[in-house]
Amino acid sequence: MKTRITEMLGIQHPIVQGGMHFVGFAEMASAVSNAGGLGIITGLTQGTPEKLTAEIARCRTMTDKPFGVNLTFLPSVTPPDYPAFIQAIVDSGVKVVETAGNNPQRYLPALKEAGIKVIHKCTAVRHALKAESIGCDAVSVDGFECGGHPGEDDVPNFILLPRAAEALTVPFLASGGMANGRSLVAALAMGADGMNMGTRFMATKEAPLHQNVKQALVDASELDTRLIMRPLRNTERVLTNAGVERLLAKERELGSKITFADIAPEVAGVYPSVMIKGEMDAGGWSCGMVAGLIHDIPTVQELIDRTMAEATQLIRERLEGMLAA
């Protein structure tokens, strides 16, 4: 399949693995890239620029295909050393960076000078237009269904993607709710040039996660996510568990008086407990509504091959078959 995204990124299939905290290691990224998509190493998960350099080098031993690095710009009292992370990416010869969070404008010159393609993750058309105006090469448009931070506008992809297609000139990926061939064909029909899958890639054999996490995704339905931290305007979609329900009870009880400190036990430092140790009730971890479409734990190659075969069949047989002669 040939789209503006496959051409820009030099990949076979218009499928990108989003950057995910404690998921985007070399095992995950290389598996996606080897299967014809674009794998992404999550920069801040590595901890330091030196460890990111080592992870990129490790990924190169696992694939000779293109892969990228996610760099999320977070509001923080003591922010990470972003210039050093960017230098590590540049020095390692990575050619695609997925940015997320705050506006990446101040860091773009260093990336662009190195010939790196930048895809910025956006939850609103106005943010996507801003990303386009500052020189991002593409954007990933995240609908309300997505795992992680869906923004505060609550616009689902059935509206957001066609709006992006109306407004943007740069290529864009559909993100949030993407799971299979149907997702890809729908995304293309609504104007996207490919799709970004996050949660779906977590339930694969190569995903470097505890088996409890993968099984939880298979067992979950589309009704099993919750929105947390909405009163703090830092909304996150997570899979429900005992820790999440405790957090939501605090939000109801404290109302507008709630602070991050009140919910820190259910959100701070949760990822190692869940992803590595498999402690499923530790607290909030990002998960999309797409969990309702996850029914098995295939290899990444099987998932991508199946997705592309389904998409091709839908286009060639179902959709073409609907056209009157």
mmCIF file of C-alpha atoms in Angstrom:
data_model
loop_
_atom_site.group_PDB
_atom_site.id
_atom_site.type_symbol
_atom_site.label_atom_id
_atom_site.label_comp_id
_atom_site.label_asym_id
_atom_site.label_seq_id
_atom_site.Cartn_x
_atom_site.Cartn_y
_atom_site.Cartn_z
ATOM 1 C CA MET A 1 0.000 0.000 0.000
ATOM 2 C CA LYS A 2 1.401 3.372 -1.020
ATOM 3 C CA THR A 3 0.474 6.577 0.847
ATOM 4 C CA ARG A 4 2.188 9.846 1.656
ATOM 5 C CA ILE A 5 3.229 8.339 4.990
ATOM 6 C CA THR A 6 4.809 5.186 3.517
ATOM 7 C CA GLU A 7 6.699 7.378 1.037
ATOM 8 C CA MET A 8 7.870 9.855 3.676
ATOM 9 C CA LEU A 9 9.000 7.241 6.188
ATOM 10 C CA GLY A 10 10.314 4.638 3.747
ATOM 11 C CA ILE A 11 8.083 1.861 5.092
ATOM 12 C CA GLN A 12 6.059 -0.898 3.422
ATOM 13 C CA HIS A 13 2.738 -0.527 5.280
ATOM 14 C CA PRO A 14 1.041 2.671 6.556
ATOM 15 C CA ILE A 15 1.148 1.468 10.164
ATOM 16 C CA VAL A 16 3.087 3.233 12.914
ATOM 17 C CA GLN A 17 3.573 1.999 16.488
ATOM 18 C CA GLY A 18 3.024 4.923 18.826
ATOM 19 C CA GLY A 19 5.486 5.771 21.552
ATOM 20 C CA MET A 20 4.283 4.163 24.780
ATOM 21 C CA HIS A 21 5.732 4.511 28.276
ATOM 22 C CA PHE A 22 7.478 1.300 29.403
ATOM 23 C CA VAL A 23 6.467 -0.410 26.124
ATOM 24 C CA GLY A 24 8.635 1.278 23.493
ATOM 25 C CA PHE A 25 11.828 -0.730 23.888
ATOM 26 C CA ALA A 26 13.973 -2.218 21.112
ATOM 27 C CA GLU A 27 12.008 -5.507 21.132
ATOM 28 C CA MET A 28 8.763 -3.707 20.312
ATOM 29 C CA ALA A 29 10.162 -1.206 17.802
ATOM 30 C CA SER A 30 12.224 -3.739 15.846
ATOM 31 C CA ALA A 31 9.315 -6.191 15.593
ATOM 32 C CA VAL A 32 7.052 -3.534 14.063
ATOM 33 C CA SER A 33 9.735 -2.306 11.671
ATOM 34 C CA ASN A 34 10.641 -5.849 10.592
ATOM 35 C CA ALA A 35 6.957 -6.467 9.818
ATOM 36 C CA GLY A 36 6.855 -3.470 7.460
ATOM 37 C CA GLY A 37 5.556 -0.727 9.774
ATOM 38 C CA LEU A 38 7.442 1.936 11.707
ATOM 39 C CA GLY A 39 8.500 0.958 15.206
ATOM 40 C CA ILE A 40 9.073 3.630 17.843
ATOM 41 C CA ILE A 41 11.425 3.622 20.842
ATOM 42 C CA THR A 42 10.060 5.735 23.717
ATOM 43 C CA GLY A 43 12.836 8.167 24.602
ATOM 44 C CA LEU A 44 11.942 9.172 28.169
ATOM 45 C CA THR A 45 11.267 5.552 29.181
ATOM 46 C CA GLN A 46 14.979 4.898 28.737
ATOM 47 C CA GLY A 47 15.751 7.353 31.549
ATOM 48 C CA THR A 48 18.882 9.105 30.261
ATOM 49 C CA PRO A 49 20.298 10.168 26.875
ATOM 50 C CA GLU A 50 23.069 7.600 27.304
ATOM 51 C CA LYS A 51 20.592 4.779 27.847
ATOM 52 C CA LEU A 52 18.582 5.973 24.843
ATOM 53 C CA THR A 53 21.743 5.813 22.719
ATOM 54 C CA ALA A 54 22.302 2.245 23.923
ATOM 55 C CA GLU A 55 18.672 1.262 23.194
ATOM 56 C CA ILE A 56 18.870 2.678 19.656
ATOM 57 C CA ALA A 57 22.081 0.711 19.096
ATOM 58 C CA ARG A 58 20.392 -2.436 20.454
ATOM 59 C CA CYS A 59 17.449 -1.901 18.099
ATOM 60 C CA ARG A 60 19.854 -1.667 15.148
ATOM 61 C CA THR A 61 21.089 -5.177 15.956
ATOM 62 C CA MET A 62 17.469 -6.394 15.642
ATOM 63 C CA THR A 63 16.378 -4.620 12.442
ATOM 64 C CA ASP A 64 17.864 -2.975 9.378
ATOM 65 C CA LYS A 65 14.552 -1.208 8.652
ATOM 66 C CA PRO A 66 13.629 2.390 9.577
ATOM 67 C CA PHE A 67 12.461 3.043 13.134
ATOM 68 C CA GLY A 68 11.840 6.204 15.133
ATOM 69 C CA VAL A 69 12.070 7.661 18.622
ATOM 70 C CA ASN A 70 9.256 9.268 20.632
ATOM 71 C CA LEU A 71 10.123 12.352 22.660
ATOM 72 C CA THR A 72 7.340 13.700 24.875
ATOM 73 C CA PHE A 73 7.701 17.250 26.159
ATOM 74 C CA LEU A 74 6.139 17.317 29.605
ATOM 75 C CA PRO A 75 5.498 20.245 31.962
ATOM 76 C CA SER A 76 7.830 19.564 34.856
ATOM 77 C CA VAL A 77 9.540 21.310 37.771
ATOM 78 C CA THR A 78 12.773 19.554 36.808
ATOM 79 C CA PRO A 79 12.396 18.711 33.094
ATOM 80 C CA PRO A 80 14.529 16.064 31.406
ATOM 81 C CA ASP A 81 17.645 17.240 29.553
ATOM 82 C CA TYR A 82 15.814 17.504 26.229
ATOM 83 C CA PRO A 83 18.776 18.948 24.256
ATOM 84 C CA ALA A 84 20.877 15.956 25.326
ATOM 85 C CA PHE A 85 18.115 13.516 24.320
ATOM 86 C CA ILE A 86 17.871 15.231 20.925
ATOM 87 C CA GLN A 87 21.640 15.096 20.497
ATOM 88 C CA ALA A 88 21.548 11.366 21.256
ATOM 89 C CA ILE A 89 18.877 10.891 18.576
ATOM 90 C CA VAL A 90 20.815 12.949 16.022
ATOM 91 C CA ASP A 91 24.137 11.248 16.782
ATOM 92 C CA SER A 92 22.492 7.815 16.493
ATOM 93 C CA GLY A 93 21.307 8.543 12.957
ATOM 94 C CA VAL A 94 17.590 8.074 13.661
ATOM 95 C CA LYS A 95 15.544 9.692 10.874
ATOM 96 C CA VAL A 96 12.037 9.853 12.376
ATOM 97 C CA VAL A 97 10.952 11.447 15.664
ATOM 98 C CA GLU A 98 7.452 11.385 17.115
ATOM 99 C CA THR A 99 6.956 14.394 19.383
ATOM 100 C CA ALA A 100 4.116 14.720 21.879
ATOM 101 C CA GLY A 101 2.984 16.882 24.765
ATOM 102 C CA ASN A 102 4.011 20.531 24.713
ATOM 103 C CA ASN A 103 4.857 22.534 21.575
ATOM 104 C CA PRO A 104 8.145 21.167 20.140
ATOM 105 C CA GLN A 105 9.031 24.373 18.241
ATOM 106 C CA ARG A 106 12.217 25.258 20.136
ATOM 107 C CA TYR A 107 13.652 21.795 19.455
ATOM 108 C CA LEU A 108 12.708 21.546 15.769
ATOM 109 C CA PRO A 109 15.762 23.314 14.264
ATOM 110 C CA ALA A 110 18.181 20.723 15.659
ATOM 111 C CA LEU A 111 16.015 17.869 14.370
ATOM 112 C CA LYS A 112 15.404 19.411 10.947
ATOM 113 C CA GLU A 113 19.089 20.225 10.425
ATOM 114 C CA ALA A 114 19.821 16.519 10.906
ATOM 115 C CA GLY A 115 17.294 15.602 8.188
ATOM 116 C CA ILE A 116 14.890 14.064 10.707
ATOM 117 C CA LYS A 117 11.182 13.792 9.868
ATOM 118 C CA VAL A 118 9.036 15.027 12.762
ATOM 119 C CA ILE A 119 5.526 13.688 13.461
ATOM 120 C CA HIS A 120 3.731 15.634 16.197
ATOM 121 C CA LYS A 121 0.890 14.052 18.156
ATOM 122 C CA CYS A 122 -2.227 16.268 18.391
ATOM 123 C CA THR A 123 -5.662 15.917 19.955
ATOM 124 C CA ALA A 124 -7.255 18.888 18.151
ATOM 125 C CA VAL A 125 -7.257 20.320 14.632
ATOM 126 C CA ARG A 126 -6.028 23.677 15.947
ATOM 127 C CA HIS A 127 -3.000 21.963 17.474
ATOM 128 C CA ALA A 128 -2.379 20.067 14.217
ATOM 129 C CA LEU A 129 -2.477 23.338 12.253
ATOM 130 C CA LYS A 130 0.016 24.835 14.700
ATOM 131 C CA ALA A 131 2.307 21.807 14.272
ATOM 132 C CA GLU A 132 2.079 22.214 10.496
ATOM 133 C CA SER A 133 2.848 25.939 10.730
ATOM 134 C CA ILE A 134 6.026 25.459 12.784
ATOM 135 C CA GLY A 135 7.410 22.908 10.328
ATOM 136 C CA CYS A 136 6.383 19.438 11.485
ATOM 137 C CA ASP A 137 6.463 17.031 8.532
ATOM 138 C CA ALA A 138 3.341 15.125 9.587
ATOM 139 C CA VAL A 139 0.941 14.881 12.499
ATOM 140 C CA SER A 140 -0.723 12.075 14.388
ATOM 141 C CA VAL A 141 -4.350 13.008 15.085
ATOM 142 C CA ASP A 142 -5.524 11.470 18.361
ATOM 143 C CA GLY A 143 -9.249 10.977 18.820
ATOM 144 C CA PHE A 144 -11.136 10.864 22.128
ATOM 145 C CA GLU A 145 -11.086 7.037 21.998
ATOM 146 C CA CYS A 146 -7.309 6.905 22.452
ATOM 147 C CA GLY A 147 -5.404 5.534 25.401
ATOM 148 C CA GLY A 148 -3.310 8.055 27.318
ATOM 149 C CA HIS A 149 -4.091 11.747 27.024
ATOM 150 C CA PRO A 150 -7.045 12.521 24.707
ATOM 151 C CA GLY A 151 -7.025 16.256 25.441
ATOM 152 C CA GLU A 152 -10.003 18.128 26.838
ATOM 153 C CA ASP A 153 -12.203 18.565 23.733
ATOM 154 C CA ASP A 154 -13.707 15.038 23.623
ATOM 155 C CA VAL A 155 -13.964 14.877 19.826
ATOM 156 C CA PRO A 156 -14.026 11.295 18.464
ATOM 157 C CA ASN A 157 -12.213 10.273 15.296
ATOM 158 C CA PHE A 158 -15.346 10.090 13.150
ATOM 159 C CA ILE A 159 -15.377 13.903 13.320
ATOM 160 C CA LEU A 160 -11.747 14.699 14.064
ATOM 161 C CA LEU A 161 -10.203 12.886 11.083
ATOM 162 C CA PRO A 162 -12.416 14.422 8.357
ATOM 163 C CA ARG A 163 -11.859 17.824 9.999
ATOM 164 C CA ALA A 164 -8.096 17.252 9.859
ATOM 165 C CA ALA A 165 -8.402 16.259 6.201
ATOM 166 C CA GLU A 166 -10.230 19.519 5.473
ATOM 167 C CA ALA A 167 -7.690 21.679 7.276
ATOM 168 C CA LEU A 168 -4.234 20.141 6.852
ATOM 169 C CA THR A 169 -1.842 19.941 3.942
ATOM 170 C CA VAL A 170 0.778 17.735 5.653
ATOM 171 C CA PRO A 171 0.182 13.960 5.847
ATOM 172 C CA PHE A 172 -1.475 12.699 9.008
ATOM 173 C CA LEU A 173 -1.961 9.443 10.890
ATOM 174 C CA ALA A 174 -5.201 8.353 12.528
ATOM 175 C CA SER A 175 -4.579 7.519 16.173
ATOM 176 C CA GLY A 176 -6.970 6.224 18.821
ATOM 177 C CA GLY A 177 -9.220 3.211 18.303
ATOM 178 C CA MET A 178 -6.994 1.645 15.630
ATOM 179 C CA ALA A 179 -6.794 -2.149 15.762
ATOM 180 C CA ASN A 180 -7.214 -3.946 12.444
ATOM 181 C CA GLY A 181 -7.866 -3.755 8.709
ATOM 182 C CA ARG A 182 -11.250 -2.120 9.239
ATOM 183 C CA SER A 183 -9.552 0.619 11.262
ATOM 184 C CA LEU A 184 -7.002 1.234 8.521
ATOM 185 C CA VAL A 185 -9.546 1.392 5.686
ATOM 186 C CA ALA A 186 -11.784 3.706 7.734
ATOM 187 C CA ALA A 187 -8.823 5.955 8.537
ATOM 188 C CA LEU A 188 -7.844 6.155 4.866
ATOM 189 C CA ALA A 189 -11.456 6.858 3.883
ATOM 190 C CA MET A 190 -11.590 9.758 6.336
ATOM 191 C CA GLY A 191 -8.472 11.352 4.880
ATOM 192 C CA ALA A 192 -5.599 9.934 6.907
ATOM 193 C CA ASP A 193 -2.450 8.586 5.254
ATOM 194 C CA GLY A 194 -2.034 5.722 7.699
ATOM 195 C CA MET A 195 -2.743 4.720 11.269
ATOM 196 C CA ASN A 196 -0.934 4.802 14.581
ATOM 197 C CA MET A 197 -1.576 1.804 16.861
ATOM 198 C CA GLY A 198 -0.631 1.881 20.529
ATOM 199 C CA THR A 199 -2.759 -0.302 22.796
ATOM 200 C CA ARG A 200 -3.172 -2.994 20.108
ATOM 201 C CA PHE A 201 0.584 -3.512 19.862
ATOM 202 C CA MET A 202 0.751 -4.092 23.639
ATOM 203 C CA ALA A 203 -1.128 -7.377 23.170
ATOM 204 C CA THR A 204 1.515 -9.009 20.983
ATOM 205 C CA LYS A 205 4.054 -11.699 21.731
ATOM 206 C CA GLU A 206 7.035 -9.348 21.321
ATOM 207 C CA ALA A 207 5.674 -6.552 23.545
ATOM 208 C CA PRO A 208 8.089 -6.429 26.522
ATOM 209 C CA LEU A 209 5.290 -6.555 29.101
ATOM 210 C CA HIS A 210 4.102 -8.870 31.851
ATOM 211 C CA GLN A 211 1.662 -11.486 30.585
ATOM 212 C CA ASN A 212 -0.955 -10.172 33.028
ATOM 213 C CA VAL A 213 -1.095 -6.911 31.058
ATOM 214 C CA LYS A 214 -1.610 -8.679 27.738
ATOM 215 C CA GLN A 215 -4.307 -10.928 29.193
ATOM 216 C CA ALA A 216 -6.064 -7.917 30.741
ATOM 217 C CA LEU A 217 -6.309 -6.356 27.274
ATOM 218 C CA VAL A 218 -7.781 -9.549 25.801
ATOM 219 C CA ASP A 219 -10.273 -9.815 28.670
ATOM 220 C CA ALA A 220 -11.348 -6.148 28.569
ATOM 221 C CA SER A 221 -14.275 -4.774 26.595
ATOM 222 C CA GLU A 222 -14.717 -1.304 25.101
ATOM 223 C CA LEU A 223 -16.534 -0.368 28.332
ATOM 224 C CA ASP A 224 -13.559 -0.995 30.619
ATOM 225 C CA THR A 225 -11.607 2.248 30.305
ATOM 226 C CA ARG A 226 -11.974 5.259 32.577
ATOM 227 C CA LEU A 227 -10.989 8.933 32.334
ATOM 228 C CA ILE A 228 -8.844 10.056 35.260
ATOM 229 C CA MET A 229 -7.323 13.434 36.239
ATOM 230 C CA ARG A 230 -10.088 15.328 34.430
ATOM 231 C CA PRO A 231 -10.457 17.817 37.337
ATOM 232 C CA LEU A 232 -6.732 18.635 36.900
ATOM 233 C CA ARG A 233 -7.192 19.161 33.128
ATOM 234 C CA ASN A 234 -4.656 16.402 32.537
ATOM 235 C CA THR A 235 -7.206 13.816 31.407
ATOM 236 C CA GLU A 236 -5.888 10.298 30.829
ATOM 237 C CA ARG A 237 -7.757 7.250 29.524
ATOM 238 C CA VAL A 238 -6.758 4.148 31.487
ATOM 239 C CA LEU A 239 -7.914 0.572 31.973
ATOM 240 C CA THR A 240 -10.075 0.292 35.053
ATOM 241 C CA ASN A 241 -8.769 -1.574 38.107
ATOM 242 C CA ALA A 242 -9.009 -1.285 41.888
ATOM 243 C CA GLY A 243 -6.415 1.502 42.001
ATOM 244 C CA VAL A 244 -8.218 3.491 39.314
ATOM 245 C CA GLU A 245 -11.558 3.148 41.082
ATOM 246 C CA ARG A 246 -9.913 4.386 44.330
ATOM 247 C CA LEU A 247 -8.593 7.389 42.412
ATOM 248 C CA LEU A 248 -12.010 8.163 40.931
ATOM 249 C CA ALA A 249 -13.569 7.956 44.398
ATOM 250 C CA LYS A 250 -11.084 10.595 45.586
ATOM 251 C CA GLU A 251 -11.992 12.808 42.623
ATOM 252 C CA ARG A 252 -15.686 12.567 43.482
ATOM 253 C CA GLU A 253 -15.055 13.206 47.178
ATOM 254 C CA LEU A 254 -12.610 16.122 46.859
ATOM 255 C CA GLY A 255 -14.137 17.747 43.773
ATOM 256 C CA SER A 256 -12.442 20.965 42.691
ATOM 257 C CA LYS A 257 -10.146 20.897 45.749
ATOM 258 C CA ILE A 258 -8.244 17.859 44.485
ATOM 259 C CA THR A 259 -4.484 18.153 43.863
ATOM 260 C CA PHE A 260 -2.014 15.838 42.207
ATOM 261 C CA ALA A 261 -0.647 14.940 45.639
ATOM 262 C CA ASP A 262 -4.035 13.457 46.555
ATOM 263 C CA ILE A 263 -3.894 10.913 43.721
ATOM 264 C CA ALA A 264 -0.126 10.371 43.555
ATOM 265 C CA PRO A 265 -0.352 6.864 45.111
ATOM 266 C CA GLU A 266 -2.509 5.740 42.157
ATOM 267 C CA VAL A 267 -0.515 7.387 39.341
ATOM 268 C CA ALA A 268 3.097 8.072 40.361
ATOM 269 C CA GLY A 269 5.520 5.257 39.612
ATOM 270 C CA VAL A 270 2.732 2.890 38.580
ATOM 271 C CA TYR A 271 4.208 1.762 35.244
ATOM 272 C CA PRO A 272 7.043 -0.450 36.546
ATOM 273 C CA SER A 273 4.610 -2.136 38.964
ATOM 274 C CA VAL A 274 2.116 -2.896 36.188
ATOM 275 C CA MET A 275 4.249 -3.453 33.088
ATOM 276 C CA ILE A 276 7.149 -5.316 34.682
ATOM 277 C CA LYS A 277 5.678 -6.940 37.794
ATOM 278 C CA GLY A 278 2.138 -7.478 36.479
ATOM 279 C CA GLU A 279 0.470 -5.858 39.508
ATOM 280 C CA MET A 280 -2.784 -5.067 37.734
ATOM 281 C CA ASP A 281 -4.452 -3.088 40.547
ATOM 282 C CA ALA A 282 -1.523 -0.716 41.166
ATOM 283 C CA GLY A 283 -3.186 2.290 39.538
ATOM 284 C CA GLY A 284 -3.751 4.090 36.262
ATOM 285 C CA TRP A 285 -1.999 2.989 33.067
ATOM 286 C CA SER A 286 -2.860 4.192 29.578
ATOM 287 C CA CYS A 287 -5.250 2.035 27.566
ATOM 288 C CA GLY A 288 -7.599 2.875 24.713
ATOM 289 C CA MET A 289 -11.217 1.875 24.118
ATOM 290 C CA VAL A 290 -9.713 -0.307 21.390
ATOM 291 C CA ALA A 291 -9.288 -2.965 24.098
ATOM 292 C CA GLY A 292 -12.774 -4.087 23.011
ATOM 293 C CA LEU A 293 -11.295 -5.094 19.633
ATOM 294 C CA ILE A 294 -8.392 -7.090 21.088
ATOM 295 C CA HIS A 295 -9.174 -10.814 21.153
ATOM 296 C CA ASP A 296 -5.765 -12.502 20.896
ATOM 297 C CA ILE A 297 -2.017 -12.109 21.408
ATOM 298 C CA PRO A 298 -0.411 -12.673 17.986
ATOM 299 C CA THR A 299 3.140 -11.951 16.908
ATOM 300 C CA VAL A 300 3.618 -8.449 15.496
ATOM 301 C CA GLN A 301 4.208 -9.965 12.051
ATOM 302 C CA GLU A 302 0.927 -11.895 12.261
ATOM 303 C CA LEU A 303 -0.953 -8.780 13.399
ATOM 304 C CA ILE A 304 0.366 -6.559 10.614
ATOM 305 C CA ASP A 305 0.003 -9.221 7.908
ATOM 306 C CA ARG A 306 -3.574 -9.877 9.031
ATOM 307 C CA THR A 307 -4.365 -6.164 9.143
ATOM 308 C CA MET A 308 -3.039 -5.552 5.632
ATOM 309 C CA ALA A 309 -4.799 -8.631 4.205
ATOM 310 C CA GLU A 310 -8.091 -7.553 5.768
ATOM 311 C CA ALA A 311 -7.671 -3.977 4.526
ATOM 312 C CA THR A 312 -6.874 -5.129 1.002
ATOM 313 C CA GLN A 313 -9.883 -7.446 0.919
ATOM 314 C CA LEU A 314 -12.190 -4.714 2.228
ATOM 315 C CA ILE A 315 -11.062 -2.276 -0.451
ATOM 316 C CA ARG A 316 -10.963 -4.719 -3.384
ATOM 317 C CA GLU A 317 -14.020 -6.802 -2.612
ATOM 318 C CA ARG A 318 -16.430 -5.179 -0.178
ATOM 319 C CA LEU A 319 -16.045 -1.520 -1.214
ATOM 320 C CA GLU A 320 -15.466 -2.023 -4.919
ATOM 321 C CA GLY A 321 -18.335 -4.516 -4.924
ATOM 322 C CA MET A 322 -20.699 -1.815 -3.707
ATOM 323 C CA LEU A 323 -20.124 0.351 -6.786
ATOM 324 C CA ALA A 324 -22.817 -0.010 -9.423
ATOM 325 C CA ALA A 325 -21.459 -1.164 -12.751
#
